[in-house]
Structures are given as structure tokens and as C-alpha cells.
Coordinates of C-alpha atoms in Angstrom, one line a residue:
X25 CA 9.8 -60.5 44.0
X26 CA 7.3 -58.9 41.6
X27 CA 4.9 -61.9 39.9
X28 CA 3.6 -62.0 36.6
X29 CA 0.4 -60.9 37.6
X30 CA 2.2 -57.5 39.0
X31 CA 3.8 -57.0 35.7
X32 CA 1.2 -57.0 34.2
X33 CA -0.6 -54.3 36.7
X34 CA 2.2 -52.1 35.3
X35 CA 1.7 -52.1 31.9
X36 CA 0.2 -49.1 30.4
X37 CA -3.6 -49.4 29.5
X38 CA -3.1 -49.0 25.6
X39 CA -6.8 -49.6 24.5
X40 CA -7.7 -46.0 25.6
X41 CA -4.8 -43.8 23.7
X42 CA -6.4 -40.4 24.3
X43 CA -6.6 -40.3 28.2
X44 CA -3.0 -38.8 28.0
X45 CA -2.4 -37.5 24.5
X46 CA -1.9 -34.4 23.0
X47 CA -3.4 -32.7 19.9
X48 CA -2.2 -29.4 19.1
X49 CA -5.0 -27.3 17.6
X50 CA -3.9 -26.0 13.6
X51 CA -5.4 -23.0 12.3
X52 CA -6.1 -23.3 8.6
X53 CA -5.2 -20.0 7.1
X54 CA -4.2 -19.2 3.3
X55 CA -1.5 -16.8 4.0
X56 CA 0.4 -19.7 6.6
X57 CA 3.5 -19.7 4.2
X58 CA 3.6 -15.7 3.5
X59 CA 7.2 -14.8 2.9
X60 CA 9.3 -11.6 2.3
X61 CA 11.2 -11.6 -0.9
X62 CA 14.1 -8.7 -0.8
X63 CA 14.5 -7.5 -4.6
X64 CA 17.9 -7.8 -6.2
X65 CA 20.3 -5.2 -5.7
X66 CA 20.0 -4.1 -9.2
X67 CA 15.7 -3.5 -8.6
X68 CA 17.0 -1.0 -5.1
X69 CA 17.8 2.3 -5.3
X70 CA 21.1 3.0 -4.1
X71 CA 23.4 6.0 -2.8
X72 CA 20.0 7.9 -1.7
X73 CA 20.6 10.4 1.1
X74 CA 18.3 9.4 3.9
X75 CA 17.6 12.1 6.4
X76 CA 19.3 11.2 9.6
X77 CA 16.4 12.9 11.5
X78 CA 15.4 11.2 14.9
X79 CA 11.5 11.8 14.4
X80 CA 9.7 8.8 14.9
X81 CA 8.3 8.7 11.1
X82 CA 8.3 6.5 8.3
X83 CA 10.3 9.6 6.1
X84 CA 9.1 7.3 3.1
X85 CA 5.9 7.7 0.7
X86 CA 5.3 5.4 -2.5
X87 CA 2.3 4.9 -5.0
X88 CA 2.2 3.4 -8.2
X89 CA 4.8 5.6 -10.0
X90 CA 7.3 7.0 -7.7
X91 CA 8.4 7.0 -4.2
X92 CA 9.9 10.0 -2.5
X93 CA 12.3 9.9 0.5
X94 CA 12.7 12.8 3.0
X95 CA 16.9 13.5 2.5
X96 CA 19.6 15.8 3.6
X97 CA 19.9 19.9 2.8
X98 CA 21.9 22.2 3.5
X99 CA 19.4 25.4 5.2
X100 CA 16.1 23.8 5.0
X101 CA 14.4 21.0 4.0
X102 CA 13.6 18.8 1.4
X103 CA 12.9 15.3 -0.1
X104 CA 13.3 13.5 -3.6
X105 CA 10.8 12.1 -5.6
X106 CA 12.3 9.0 -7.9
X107 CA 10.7 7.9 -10.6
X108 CA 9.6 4.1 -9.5
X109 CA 11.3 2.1 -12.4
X110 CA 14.3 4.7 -11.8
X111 CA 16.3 1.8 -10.0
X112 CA 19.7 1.7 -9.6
X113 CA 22.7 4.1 -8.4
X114 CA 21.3 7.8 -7.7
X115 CA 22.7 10.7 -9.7
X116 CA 24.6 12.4 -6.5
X117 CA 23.4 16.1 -8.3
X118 CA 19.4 14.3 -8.4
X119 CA 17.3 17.6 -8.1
X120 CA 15.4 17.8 -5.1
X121 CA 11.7 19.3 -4.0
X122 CA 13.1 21.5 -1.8
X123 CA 11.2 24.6 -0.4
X124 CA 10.4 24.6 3.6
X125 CA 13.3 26.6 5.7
X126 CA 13.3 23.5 8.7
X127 CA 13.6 20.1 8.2
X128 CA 11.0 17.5 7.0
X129 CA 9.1 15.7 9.3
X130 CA 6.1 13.8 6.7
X131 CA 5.3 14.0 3.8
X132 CA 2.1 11.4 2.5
X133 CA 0.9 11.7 -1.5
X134 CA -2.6 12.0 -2.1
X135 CA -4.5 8.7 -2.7
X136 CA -6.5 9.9 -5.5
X137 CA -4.0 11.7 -7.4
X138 CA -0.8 10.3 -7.4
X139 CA 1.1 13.6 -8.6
X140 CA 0.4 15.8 -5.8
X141 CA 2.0 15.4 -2.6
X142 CA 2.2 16.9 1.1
X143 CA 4.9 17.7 3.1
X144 CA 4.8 19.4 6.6
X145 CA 8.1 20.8 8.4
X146 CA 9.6 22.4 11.3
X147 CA 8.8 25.7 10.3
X148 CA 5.2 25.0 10.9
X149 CA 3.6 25.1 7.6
X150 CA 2.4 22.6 5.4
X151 CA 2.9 22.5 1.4
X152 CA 1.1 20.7 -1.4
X153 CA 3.5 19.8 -4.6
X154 CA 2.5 19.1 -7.7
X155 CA 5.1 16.9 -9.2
X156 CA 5.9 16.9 -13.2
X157 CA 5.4 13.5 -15.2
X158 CA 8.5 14.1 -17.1
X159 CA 11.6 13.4 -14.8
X160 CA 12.7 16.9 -12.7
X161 CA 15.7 18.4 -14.3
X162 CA 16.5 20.9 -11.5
X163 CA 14.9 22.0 -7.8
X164 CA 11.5 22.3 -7.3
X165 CA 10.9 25.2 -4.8
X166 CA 7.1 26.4 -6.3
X167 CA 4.7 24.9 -4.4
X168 CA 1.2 24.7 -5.4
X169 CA -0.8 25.5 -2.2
X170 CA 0.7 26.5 1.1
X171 CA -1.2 26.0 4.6
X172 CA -0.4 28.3 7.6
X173 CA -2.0 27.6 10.5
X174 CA 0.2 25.4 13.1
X175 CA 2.1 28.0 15.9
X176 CA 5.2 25.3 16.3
X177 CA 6.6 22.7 14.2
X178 CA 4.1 20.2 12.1
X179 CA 4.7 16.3 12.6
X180 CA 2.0 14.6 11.0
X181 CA -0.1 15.1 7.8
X182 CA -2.7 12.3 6.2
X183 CA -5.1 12.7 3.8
X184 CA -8.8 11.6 4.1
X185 CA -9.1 8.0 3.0
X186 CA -12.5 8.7 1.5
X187 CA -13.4 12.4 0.7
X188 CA -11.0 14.2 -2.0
X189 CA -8.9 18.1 -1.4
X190 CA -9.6 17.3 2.6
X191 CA -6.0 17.1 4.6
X192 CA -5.1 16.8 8.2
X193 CA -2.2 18.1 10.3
X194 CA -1.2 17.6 13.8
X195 CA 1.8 20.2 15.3
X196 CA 3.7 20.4 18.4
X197 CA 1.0 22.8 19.0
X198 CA -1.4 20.5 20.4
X199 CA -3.4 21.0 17.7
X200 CA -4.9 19.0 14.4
X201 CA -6.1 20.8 11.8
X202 CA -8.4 20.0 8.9
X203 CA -7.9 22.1 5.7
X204 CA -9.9 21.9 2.5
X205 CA -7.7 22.6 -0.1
X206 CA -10.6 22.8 -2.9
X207 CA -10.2 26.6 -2.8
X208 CA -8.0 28.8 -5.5
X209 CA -6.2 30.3 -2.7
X210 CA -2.4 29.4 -2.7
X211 CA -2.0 30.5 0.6
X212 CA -4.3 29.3 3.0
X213 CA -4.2 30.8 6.5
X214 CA -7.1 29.0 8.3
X215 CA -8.5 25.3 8.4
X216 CA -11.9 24.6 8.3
X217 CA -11.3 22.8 11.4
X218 CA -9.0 22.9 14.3
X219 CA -9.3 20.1 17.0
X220 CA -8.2 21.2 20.3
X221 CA -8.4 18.3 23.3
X222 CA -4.9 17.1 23.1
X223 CA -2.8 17.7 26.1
X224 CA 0.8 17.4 24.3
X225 CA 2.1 16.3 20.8
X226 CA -0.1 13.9 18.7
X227 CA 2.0 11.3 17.9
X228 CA -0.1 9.2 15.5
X229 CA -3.5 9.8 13.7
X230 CA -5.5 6.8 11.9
X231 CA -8.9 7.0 10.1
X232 CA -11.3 4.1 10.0
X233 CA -12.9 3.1 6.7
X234 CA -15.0 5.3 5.4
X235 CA -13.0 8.2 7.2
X236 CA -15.9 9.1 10.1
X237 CA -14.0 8.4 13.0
X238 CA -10.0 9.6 13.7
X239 CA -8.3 7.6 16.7
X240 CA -4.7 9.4 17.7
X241 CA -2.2 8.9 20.0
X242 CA -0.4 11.4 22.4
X243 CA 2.6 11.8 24.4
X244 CA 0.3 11.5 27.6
X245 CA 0.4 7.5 26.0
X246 CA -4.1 8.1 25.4
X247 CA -5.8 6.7 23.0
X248 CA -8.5 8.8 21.5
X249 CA -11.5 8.3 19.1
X250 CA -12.7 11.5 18.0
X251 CA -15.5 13.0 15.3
X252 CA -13.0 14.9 13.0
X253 CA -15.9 17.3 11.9
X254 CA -17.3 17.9 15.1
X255 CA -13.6 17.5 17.4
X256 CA -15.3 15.9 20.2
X257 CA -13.9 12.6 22.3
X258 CA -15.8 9.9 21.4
X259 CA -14.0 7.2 23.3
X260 CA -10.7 7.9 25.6
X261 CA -8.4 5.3 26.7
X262 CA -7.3 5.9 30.7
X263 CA -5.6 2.2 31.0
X264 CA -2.0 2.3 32.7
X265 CA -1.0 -0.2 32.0
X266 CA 0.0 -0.1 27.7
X267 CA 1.8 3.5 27.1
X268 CA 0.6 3.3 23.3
X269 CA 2.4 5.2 20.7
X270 CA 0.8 4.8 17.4
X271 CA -2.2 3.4 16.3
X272 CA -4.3 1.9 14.0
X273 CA -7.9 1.3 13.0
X274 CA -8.3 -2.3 11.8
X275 CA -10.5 -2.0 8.9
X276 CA -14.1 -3.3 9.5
X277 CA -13.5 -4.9 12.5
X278 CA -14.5 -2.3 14.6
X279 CA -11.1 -2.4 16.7
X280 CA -8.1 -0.5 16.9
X281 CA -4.8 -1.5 17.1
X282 CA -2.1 0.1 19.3
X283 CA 1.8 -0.5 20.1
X284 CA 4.0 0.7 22.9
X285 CA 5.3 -0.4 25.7
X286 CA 4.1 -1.9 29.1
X287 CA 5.1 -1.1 32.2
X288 CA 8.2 -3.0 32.4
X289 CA 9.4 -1.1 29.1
X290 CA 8.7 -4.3 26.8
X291 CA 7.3 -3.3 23.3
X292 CA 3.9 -3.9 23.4
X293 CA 0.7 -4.6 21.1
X294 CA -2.3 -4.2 22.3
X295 CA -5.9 -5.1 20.7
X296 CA -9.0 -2.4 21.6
X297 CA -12.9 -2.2 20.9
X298 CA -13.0 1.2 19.4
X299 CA -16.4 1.5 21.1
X300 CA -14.9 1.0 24.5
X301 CA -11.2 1.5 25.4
X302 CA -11.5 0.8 29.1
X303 CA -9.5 -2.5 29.2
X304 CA -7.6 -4.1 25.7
X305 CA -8.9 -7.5 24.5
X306 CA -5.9 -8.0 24.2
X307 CA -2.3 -7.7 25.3
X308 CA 0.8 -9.1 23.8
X309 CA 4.6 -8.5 24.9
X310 CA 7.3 -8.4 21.7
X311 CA 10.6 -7.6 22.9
X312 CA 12.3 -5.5 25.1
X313 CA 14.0 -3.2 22.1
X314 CA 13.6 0.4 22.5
X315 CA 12.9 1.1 18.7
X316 CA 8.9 2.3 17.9
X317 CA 6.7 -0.1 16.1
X318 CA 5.2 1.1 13.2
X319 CA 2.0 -1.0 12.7
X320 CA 0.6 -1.7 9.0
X321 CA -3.1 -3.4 8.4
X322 CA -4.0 -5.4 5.3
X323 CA -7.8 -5.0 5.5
X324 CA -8.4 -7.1 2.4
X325 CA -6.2 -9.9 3.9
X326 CA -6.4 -9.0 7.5
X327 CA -3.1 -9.1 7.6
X328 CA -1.1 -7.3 10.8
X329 CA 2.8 -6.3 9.9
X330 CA 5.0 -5.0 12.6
X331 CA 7.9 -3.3 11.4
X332 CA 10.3 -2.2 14.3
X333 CA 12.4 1.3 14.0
X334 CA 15.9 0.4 14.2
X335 CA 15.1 -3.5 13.8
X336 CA 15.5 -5.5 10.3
X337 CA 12.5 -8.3 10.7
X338 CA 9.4 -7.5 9.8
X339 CA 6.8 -9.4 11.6
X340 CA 3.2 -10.5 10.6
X341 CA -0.1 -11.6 11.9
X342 CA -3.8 -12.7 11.0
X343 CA -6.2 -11.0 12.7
X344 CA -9.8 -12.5 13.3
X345 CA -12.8 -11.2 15.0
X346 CA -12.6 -14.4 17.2
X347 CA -10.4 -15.1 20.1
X348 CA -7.3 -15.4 20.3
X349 CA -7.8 -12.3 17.8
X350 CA -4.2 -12.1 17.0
X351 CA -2.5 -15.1 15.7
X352 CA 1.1 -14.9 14.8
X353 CA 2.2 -16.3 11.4
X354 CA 6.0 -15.7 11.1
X355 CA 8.6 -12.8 10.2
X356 CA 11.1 -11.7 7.5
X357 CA 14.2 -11.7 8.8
X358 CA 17.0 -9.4 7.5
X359 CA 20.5 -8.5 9.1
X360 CA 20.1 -4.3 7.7
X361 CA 18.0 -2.3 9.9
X362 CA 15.9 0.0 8.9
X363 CA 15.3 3.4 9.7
X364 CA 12.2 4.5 7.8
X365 CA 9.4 2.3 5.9
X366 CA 7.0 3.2 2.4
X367 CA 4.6 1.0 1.6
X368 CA 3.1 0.4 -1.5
X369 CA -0.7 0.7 -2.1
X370 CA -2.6 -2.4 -3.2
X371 CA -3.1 -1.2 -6.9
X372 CA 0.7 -0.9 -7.5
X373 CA 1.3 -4.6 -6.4
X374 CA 2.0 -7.0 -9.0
X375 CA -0.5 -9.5 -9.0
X376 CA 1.2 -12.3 -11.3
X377 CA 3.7 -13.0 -8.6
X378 CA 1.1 -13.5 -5.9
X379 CA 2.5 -10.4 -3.9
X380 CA 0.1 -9.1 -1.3
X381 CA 2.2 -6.5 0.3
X382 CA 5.5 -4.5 -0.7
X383 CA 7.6 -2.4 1.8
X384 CA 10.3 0.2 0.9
X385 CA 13.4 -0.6 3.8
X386 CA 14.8 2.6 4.7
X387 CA 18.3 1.6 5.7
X388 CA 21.0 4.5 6.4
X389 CA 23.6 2.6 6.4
X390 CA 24.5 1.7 3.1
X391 CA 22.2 4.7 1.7
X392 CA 19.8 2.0 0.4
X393 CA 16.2 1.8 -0.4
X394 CA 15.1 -1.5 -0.5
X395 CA 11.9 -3.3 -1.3
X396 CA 10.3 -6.1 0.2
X397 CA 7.6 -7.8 -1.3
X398 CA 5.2 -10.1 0.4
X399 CA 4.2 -13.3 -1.7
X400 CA 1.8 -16.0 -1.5
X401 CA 3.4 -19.3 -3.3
X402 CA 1.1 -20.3 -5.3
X403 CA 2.0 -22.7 -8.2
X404 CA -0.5 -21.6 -10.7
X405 CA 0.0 -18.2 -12.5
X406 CA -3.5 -17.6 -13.2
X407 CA -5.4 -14.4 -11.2
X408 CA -5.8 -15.6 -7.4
X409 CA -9.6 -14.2 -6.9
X410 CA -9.2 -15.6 -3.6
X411 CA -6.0 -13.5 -2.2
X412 CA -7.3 -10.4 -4.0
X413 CA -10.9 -9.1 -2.8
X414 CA -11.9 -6.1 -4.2
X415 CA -10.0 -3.3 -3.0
X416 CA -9.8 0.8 -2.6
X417 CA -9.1 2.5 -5.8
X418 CA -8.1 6.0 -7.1
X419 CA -11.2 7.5 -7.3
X420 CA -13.0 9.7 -4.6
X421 CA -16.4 8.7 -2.8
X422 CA -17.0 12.1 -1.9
X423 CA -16.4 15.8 -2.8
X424 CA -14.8 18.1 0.1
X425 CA -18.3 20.3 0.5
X426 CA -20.1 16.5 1.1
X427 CA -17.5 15.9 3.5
X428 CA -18.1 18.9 5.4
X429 CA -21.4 18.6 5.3
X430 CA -22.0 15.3 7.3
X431 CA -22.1 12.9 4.1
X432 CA -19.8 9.5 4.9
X433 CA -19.0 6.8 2.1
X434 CA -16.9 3.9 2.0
X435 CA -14.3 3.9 -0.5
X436 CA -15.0 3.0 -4.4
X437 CA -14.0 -0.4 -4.6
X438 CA -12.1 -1.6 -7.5
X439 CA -10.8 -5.2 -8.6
X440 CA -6.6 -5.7 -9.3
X441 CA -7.6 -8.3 -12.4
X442 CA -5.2 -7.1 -14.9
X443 CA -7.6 -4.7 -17.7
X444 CA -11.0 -5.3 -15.8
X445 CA -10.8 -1.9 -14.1
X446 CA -8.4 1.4 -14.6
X447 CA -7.0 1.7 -11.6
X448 CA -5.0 5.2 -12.5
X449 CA -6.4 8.6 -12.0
X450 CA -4.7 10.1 -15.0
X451 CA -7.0 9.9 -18.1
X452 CA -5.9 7.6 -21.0
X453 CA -4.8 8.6 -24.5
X454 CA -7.4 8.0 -27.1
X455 CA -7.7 4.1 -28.7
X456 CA -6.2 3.7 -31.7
X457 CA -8.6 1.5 -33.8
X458 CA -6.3 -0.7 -36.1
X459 CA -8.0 -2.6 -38.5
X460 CA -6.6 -6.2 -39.2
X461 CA -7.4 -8.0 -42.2
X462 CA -6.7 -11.3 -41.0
X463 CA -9.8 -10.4 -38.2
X464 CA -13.5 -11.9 -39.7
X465 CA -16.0 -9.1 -38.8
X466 CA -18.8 -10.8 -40.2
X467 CA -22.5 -10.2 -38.0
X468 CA -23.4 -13.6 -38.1
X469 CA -19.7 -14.2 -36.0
X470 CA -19.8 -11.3 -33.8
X471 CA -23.7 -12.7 -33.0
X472 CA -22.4 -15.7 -32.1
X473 CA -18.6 -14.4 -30.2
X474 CA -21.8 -12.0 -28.2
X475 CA -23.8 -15.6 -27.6
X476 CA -20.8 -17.4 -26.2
X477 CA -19.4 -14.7 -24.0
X478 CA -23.3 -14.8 -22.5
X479 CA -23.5 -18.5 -21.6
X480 CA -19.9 -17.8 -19.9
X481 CA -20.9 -15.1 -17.8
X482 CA -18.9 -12.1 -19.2
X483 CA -18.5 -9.0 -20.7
X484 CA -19.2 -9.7 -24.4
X485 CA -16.0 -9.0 -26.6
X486 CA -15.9 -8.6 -30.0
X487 CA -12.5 -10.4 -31.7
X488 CA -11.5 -6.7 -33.3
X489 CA -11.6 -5.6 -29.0
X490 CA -9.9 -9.0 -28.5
X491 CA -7.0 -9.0 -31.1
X492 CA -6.5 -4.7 -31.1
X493 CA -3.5 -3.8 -28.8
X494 CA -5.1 -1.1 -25.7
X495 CA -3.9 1.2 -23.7
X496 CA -5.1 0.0 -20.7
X497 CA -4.8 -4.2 -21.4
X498 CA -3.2 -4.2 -17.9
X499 CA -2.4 -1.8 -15.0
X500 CA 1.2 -2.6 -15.4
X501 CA 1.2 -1.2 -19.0
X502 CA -1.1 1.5 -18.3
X503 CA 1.5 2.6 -15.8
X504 CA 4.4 1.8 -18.1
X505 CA 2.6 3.7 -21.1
X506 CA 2.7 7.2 -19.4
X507 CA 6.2 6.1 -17.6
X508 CA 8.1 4.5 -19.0
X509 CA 11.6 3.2 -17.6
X510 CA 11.4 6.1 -15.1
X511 CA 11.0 8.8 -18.0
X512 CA 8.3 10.2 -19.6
X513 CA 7.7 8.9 -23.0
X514 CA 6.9 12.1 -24.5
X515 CA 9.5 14.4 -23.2
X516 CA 11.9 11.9 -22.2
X517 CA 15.4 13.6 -21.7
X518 CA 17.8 11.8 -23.2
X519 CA 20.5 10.1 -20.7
X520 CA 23.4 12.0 -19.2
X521 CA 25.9 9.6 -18.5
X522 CA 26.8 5.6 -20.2
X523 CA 25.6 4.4 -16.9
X524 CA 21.8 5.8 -17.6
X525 CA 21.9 4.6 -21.2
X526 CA 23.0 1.4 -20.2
X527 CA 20.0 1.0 -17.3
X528 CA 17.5 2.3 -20.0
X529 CA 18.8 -0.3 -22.3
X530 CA 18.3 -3.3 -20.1
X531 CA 14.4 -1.4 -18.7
X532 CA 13.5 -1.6 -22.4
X533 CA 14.9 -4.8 -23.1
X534 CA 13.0 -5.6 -20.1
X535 CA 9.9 -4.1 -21.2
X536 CA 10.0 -5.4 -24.5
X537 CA 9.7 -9.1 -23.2
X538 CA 7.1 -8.8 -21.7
X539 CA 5.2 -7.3 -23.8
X540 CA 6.1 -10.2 -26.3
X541 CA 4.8 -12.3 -23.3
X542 CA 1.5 -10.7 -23.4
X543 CA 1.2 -10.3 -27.3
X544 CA 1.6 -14.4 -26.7
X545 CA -0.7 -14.5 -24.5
X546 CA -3.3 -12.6 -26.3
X547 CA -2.6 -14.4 -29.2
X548 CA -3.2 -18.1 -27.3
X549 CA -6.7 -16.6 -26.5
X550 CA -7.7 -15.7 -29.6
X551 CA -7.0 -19.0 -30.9
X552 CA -9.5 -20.4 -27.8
X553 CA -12.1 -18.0 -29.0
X554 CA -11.7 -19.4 -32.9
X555 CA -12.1 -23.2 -31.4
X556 CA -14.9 -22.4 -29.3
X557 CA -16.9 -20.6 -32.5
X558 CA -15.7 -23.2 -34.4
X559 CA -17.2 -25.8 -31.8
X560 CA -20.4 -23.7 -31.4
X561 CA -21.2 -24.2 -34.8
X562 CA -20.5 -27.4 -35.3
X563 CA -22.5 -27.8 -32.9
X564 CA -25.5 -25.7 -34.1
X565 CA -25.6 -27.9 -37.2
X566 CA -25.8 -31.1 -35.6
X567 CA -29.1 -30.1 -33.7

């Protein structure tokens, strides 16, 4: 028989709860509640003939105004460029840029001119397009520069991140090539350049911030760091034990991120000091799909996504310079697979919504483009400093001869505040100054507008600046002004079936509220700036 005194031996020692308690360890992190938002199916682009090439390649390219797809043709190959606002059932007779005699491997447009665009192809050469603003009425076949260089077929082409007319290509030749294309040849027969330490095909190339460093990927699963302007290894990976595949320099982190598989044939990321690639930092097994994972780095978020060839969730990440150095946040889920991926750059995101990243779904089975953009809920709509640093912009740090030369710059840095930088490299139409009689001009209240916007810390405005309609009020009108609905606004073809009239219809419809939204807008402000001169002056007088 147990006693009292026994039962109470047995009873738990509650005075000391933490000897066997448990506290899970919470990161805080602003993008905790990212989440993918598919657009409607009235915002895709449908019936788009998506090349059913098995290359492992995103076959997408997108920038602020169109997005161009690698398709089907008959004796050669070719791609279409739509016009981004184009949404919406595809004309089955939609002209193509058409030109190479083999297929389409990549194509990538430049990121400081967002009308030119490179393609490279089975039949070993590369092309550089210059694509009209109006919409294409028929085939483009004239290209405007043509590199031949490459012995076999070309796979891979990127642009330098920093340095303008400079453009790389990796064949089935072993090879990568760098070509300045600041040169009036149309034909160019020799790079600048030819890097020659690759032992089979280069499967993936990746420049690191300021565009000094290359890293690749080859079939004999290596990583490599190289000096793209001398072509010597600067680092080489010889670990067995991740096959990598493609990779990825993460910003200015000084690490590189690779995927592949492991040795048991699990997809596989794995985490690297670019300055030494003897043994990862870091090793993490996904799956055990046989679909390549493309990876895509956010560097002013630090943001990881993982977008899986064949799969239809795209995962994300947070990556810190601390261990654990990858910590997963959660995935978009999606029951279409896709075969292909575009991804928008930062200055075409639309920063009212809170989106911090937008992908283009490839997905051949319903011949659909679809976009996905990646949101931060945030309740206010005010500008969210916080989740938009500055960023890369259109504009060149360097000149191809610098490049050559040895010079290295970052990129120009711009902000995505709506109208506090242009963020397009096409120059703007002349202002149109409007005169406004309702608008006081008066010295003594432009002194006093200039005194107030100085206490507050910006630009002085004068009300005429304030109240005149511009241009370039926003990046979303500035893109809208030279494009709009798709078309261009002076030679804008008119519409070729009741289907086209009826989508312009509801795009200008469209377009028309919001810019009633922002002539509200402006309007609310101006009365603000009245109150606050009005307050200003009473309260001059008092003292």
C-alpha cells in the first residue's frame, strides 16, 4: 500500500517549469508571410506555342515591356516577343522573330536597353535583335549584329550585369566566349575573349555583383570561379559528393549557390564560400524528382526561390550570412507544371501591391503563360521603404573599352519610389508646361512652398511642378506613355478582329481609372501643401 507520504514523492516538482520544457526558437523575418498570387486568367497570355524543346533552359525572357517566349517553327528557329500589356488569347498568325536555321536554346534581353535582345541556337551562332516599339506586323528575320564564333551548337548567353555592349556565350564546344558588340561590324567573327578550361558543356554561368568574377557549372558536375577577362580558375570545386548543375552567385554575400543532386539522386542545394569550394557550408536534400532546379536570388531581399523543371511549387528561402544560412519560409503551390520560367526585373514590379518578385510559368500544357507575383501583405498602401532598398537600374556603370581594360563597378543604383527616379532607358518626350490659372505663382509663395519643403527634408517643388501633369509622375505611366495597352501610341495599328477592340477597350478603361486615381491623388496633395502654407503663415504672424 502506497502512503500519503509516497504520493506525494510522485508528484511532479512544479516550482521549476523549465527543467523539461520546450521553447522553439522563432526567427523574426519581414517576408514570414510572402505568398504567390497567380494573376487572373484574363491578365495570362494564352494559346502561346511553347517550344517542346528538352534543353534544360528557362526558354522565357521578360523586362519591363514585353516578354518573349522561345516557340515552335517549321525549318529553324524562332521566338515571340509580346507586348507585356498584350494579355489575353494569342493571334494564332502572331509574327514571329524568326532567323537562326536550328532551334532556340536562350535568348536573355539586355538589361540596359530593353529593345535589343540575344538569342543563340543550334546552328552555333548568336544574334542580337533590335525589336520595334510599335507592335510587329509580320517576321522579323534582319538581325542587327551576328556573332560567329562557337564550332557546335550555343546553349547559354548572359549579358554583363555591369558593363554595357559586353555579352557571353557558352557552346557545346567547351568554350565561353566574350564578345564586344560596341563595334559597327554586323558580322562579328571573333570574341575578344575565348575561355577554354572546361572539360564538357557549361551548363550554367552566373556573374557576381559588379560582374568581376563568373562561376559555371559543367557536365563533369564542377563548380568553377573564373576571371572572365583573364579565363583563369580561380576556385574549383572537386567535392563528390553534390553533382551541381546550375549556379548562382548570392549577391554580396560572398557565396555561391548550387543545386543538383547527391549521391543517392535526391535534388540537392548546396551553400559554398566562393573563396573556397573544398567542402559546402551547407547541404540540404529537396526531393527525389528528377526535374532541374532552376535557382533565383533576390539580393535586395535575400530572398532564395527554387523553381523545379517539371514541378508547379515554387519554393522560397531567406538567406543570412549566419548559420543555419538557409532558412526555409514556405512555397506556392500550384497543380500546372511548368516547363520554362521569366522573371521580371525589380523595376517592372509594381510596388503599390507590395510585390517583391514576379515569375512568368511556362506551362505546355494548356499553351499558357502565367504570372506569379510575390507579395508582402502589408495593410498600408503607402511606399514600403523597408521591402524596397535601392536597387540595380537601366543605366550602365561602365563602357565596354573600361571593361576590357580592368575597370570593375557596381551597378548604378536606383530607388522604385514611384517619380523619384526614371527607371527607363528610352529618353522621355519633352514637358509640356501648361499654365493653370487657378495655380498662385506669387515669389513670396514659391519662397515659402521652397522653405517648407527644406524643414521637411526634400526636393523643393514648386506648386506649378506639383499640380502640372509629367511624363514621368510614375514608372507605371512612364511605361504606359510610350506603350500603351500593348501598342504604340504613335503608330498604333488599329485592331484586326472584335476580340482586340474589345481587350483595348477594357486596357483603356483600365488605364483611364487609374489615372483618375492618380489625378485624385495629386489633387489631395496639393490641397496638404495649401494647409501647410496657410499654417506657415499663420504662423509667421503670430511670432
Amino acid at each position: 500500500m502506497v502512503t500519503g507520504c509516497a504520493r506525494l514523492l510522485c508528484i511532479p516538482d512544479v516550482s521549476r517549469p523549465n527543467q523539461m520544457s520546450w521553447h522553439p526558437q522563432y526567427r523574426s523575418s519581414k517576408f514570414r508571410h510572402v505568398f504567390g498570387k497567380p494573376a487572373s486568367k484574363e491578365h495570362c497570355y494564352d494559346s502561346v506555342p511553347i517550344t517542346q524543346s528538352v534543353h534544360d533552359n528557362h526558354f522565357c525572357a521578360v523586362n519591363p515591356h514585353f516578354i518573349a517566349v522561345v516557340t515552335e517553327c517549321a525549318g529553324g528557329g524562332a521566338f515571340l516577343v509580346i507586348p507585356l500589356h498584350q494579355t489575353g488569347k494569342l493571334d494564332p498568325h502572331y509574327p514571329k522573330v524568326c532567323g537562326h536555321k536550328g532551334n532556340i536554346l536562350d535568348i536573355k534581353w539586355n538589361p540596359f536597353d530593353d529593345f535589343e535582345i540575344a538569342s543563340c541556337s543550334e546552328d552555333a551562332t548568336i544574334k542580337i535583335w533590335d525589336i520595334p516599339k510599335q507592335l510587329l506586323t509580320k517576321n522579323l528575320t534582319a538581325c542587327r549584329k551576328e556573332l560567329v564564333g562557337h564550332s557546335r551548337r550555343v546553349g547559354l548567353v548572359e549579358w554583363h550585369p555591369t558593363a554595357a555592349n559586353i555579352l557571353f556565350s557558352a557552346g557545346y564546344d567547351y568554350k565561353v566566349m566574350v564578345w564586344n558588340l560596341d563595334t559597327k561590324e554586323s558580322v562579328i567573327m571573333s570574341p575578344v575573349k575565348t575561355i577554354d578550361c572546361h572539360q564538357d558543356v557549361i551548363l550554367s554561368m552566373s556573374f557576381n555583383t559588379n560582374g568581376s568574377l563568373l562561376a559555371t557549372t559543367c557536365k563533369d558536375r564542377k563548380i568553377r570561379v573564373l576571371d572572365p577577362r583573364a579565363g583563369t580558375v580561380l576556385q574549383e570545386a572537386s567535392y563528390k559528393g553534390h553533382r551541381a548543375n546550375k549556379v548562382l552567385f548570392l549577391g554580396n554575400l560572398n557565396k555561391l549557390l548550387s543545386t543538383g543532386t547527391s549521391r543517392w539522386n535526391n535534388r540537392q542545394m548546396a551553400l559554398w564560400d566562393q573563396d573556397d569550394l573544398s567542402v559546402p557550408l551547407t547541404e540540404e536534400d529537396l526531393d527525389g524528382s528528377s526535374g532541374v532546379l532552376f535557382p533565383f536570388y533576390d539580393a535586395d531581399t535575400n530572398m532564395l526561390y527554387m523553381v523545379g523543371k517539371g514541378d508547379g511549387n515554387i519554393r522560397y528561402y531567406e538567406v543570412s550570412a549566419d548559420k543555419p544560412h538557409l532558412n526555409y519560409l514556405t512555397e506556392y503551390r500550384s497543380s500546372h507544371p511548368q516547363k520554362g520560367i521569366g522573371v521580371m526585373p525589380k523595376r517592372g514590379l509594381d510596388v503599390s501591391s507590395c510585390e517583391i518578385f514576379r515569375f512568368y510559368k511556362l506551362i505546355t500544357t494548356k499553351c499558357l503563360i502565367e504570372p506569379v507575383s510575390m507579395i508582402v501583405p502589408r495593410r498600408s498602401e503607402s511606399y514600403q521603404e523597408d521591402i524596397y532598398p535601392p536597387t540595380a537600374g537601366a543605366q550602365p556603370s561602365l563602357t565596354a573599352p573600361e571593361w576590357l581594360s580592368g575597370m570593375s563597378k557596381g551597378p548604378i543604383l536606383v530607388s522604385l519610389r514611384p517619380g523619384s527616379e526614371l527607371l527607363s532607358p528610352r529618353p522621355l518626350p519633352p514637358e509640356r508646361p501648361l499654365s493653370d490659372p487657378m495655380v498662385p505663382a506669387s515669389p513670396q509663395l514659391l519662397n515659402q512652398t521652397e522653405k517648407l519643403f527644406a524643414e521637411d527634408g526634400r526636393r523643393p517643388l514648386s506648386l506649378l511642378e506639383e499640380k502640372a501633369p509629367r511624363w514621368a509622375a510614375e514608372h507605371r505611366l512612364e511605361e504606359k506613355t510610350w506603350l500603351t495597352n500593348g501598342f504604340d501610341i504613335f503608330e498604333c495599328p488599329p485592331p484586326k478582329t472584335e476580340n482586340e477592340l474589345l481587350q483595348m477597350f477594357y486596357r483603356q478603361q483600365e488605364e483611364i481609372r487609374r489615372l483618375r486615381e492618380l489625378v485624385t491623388q495629386r489633387e489631395v496633395q496639393a490641397k496638404q501643401l495649401e494647409l501647410e502654407i496657410k499654417n506657415l503663415r499663420m504662423s509667421s504672424q503670430w511670432f
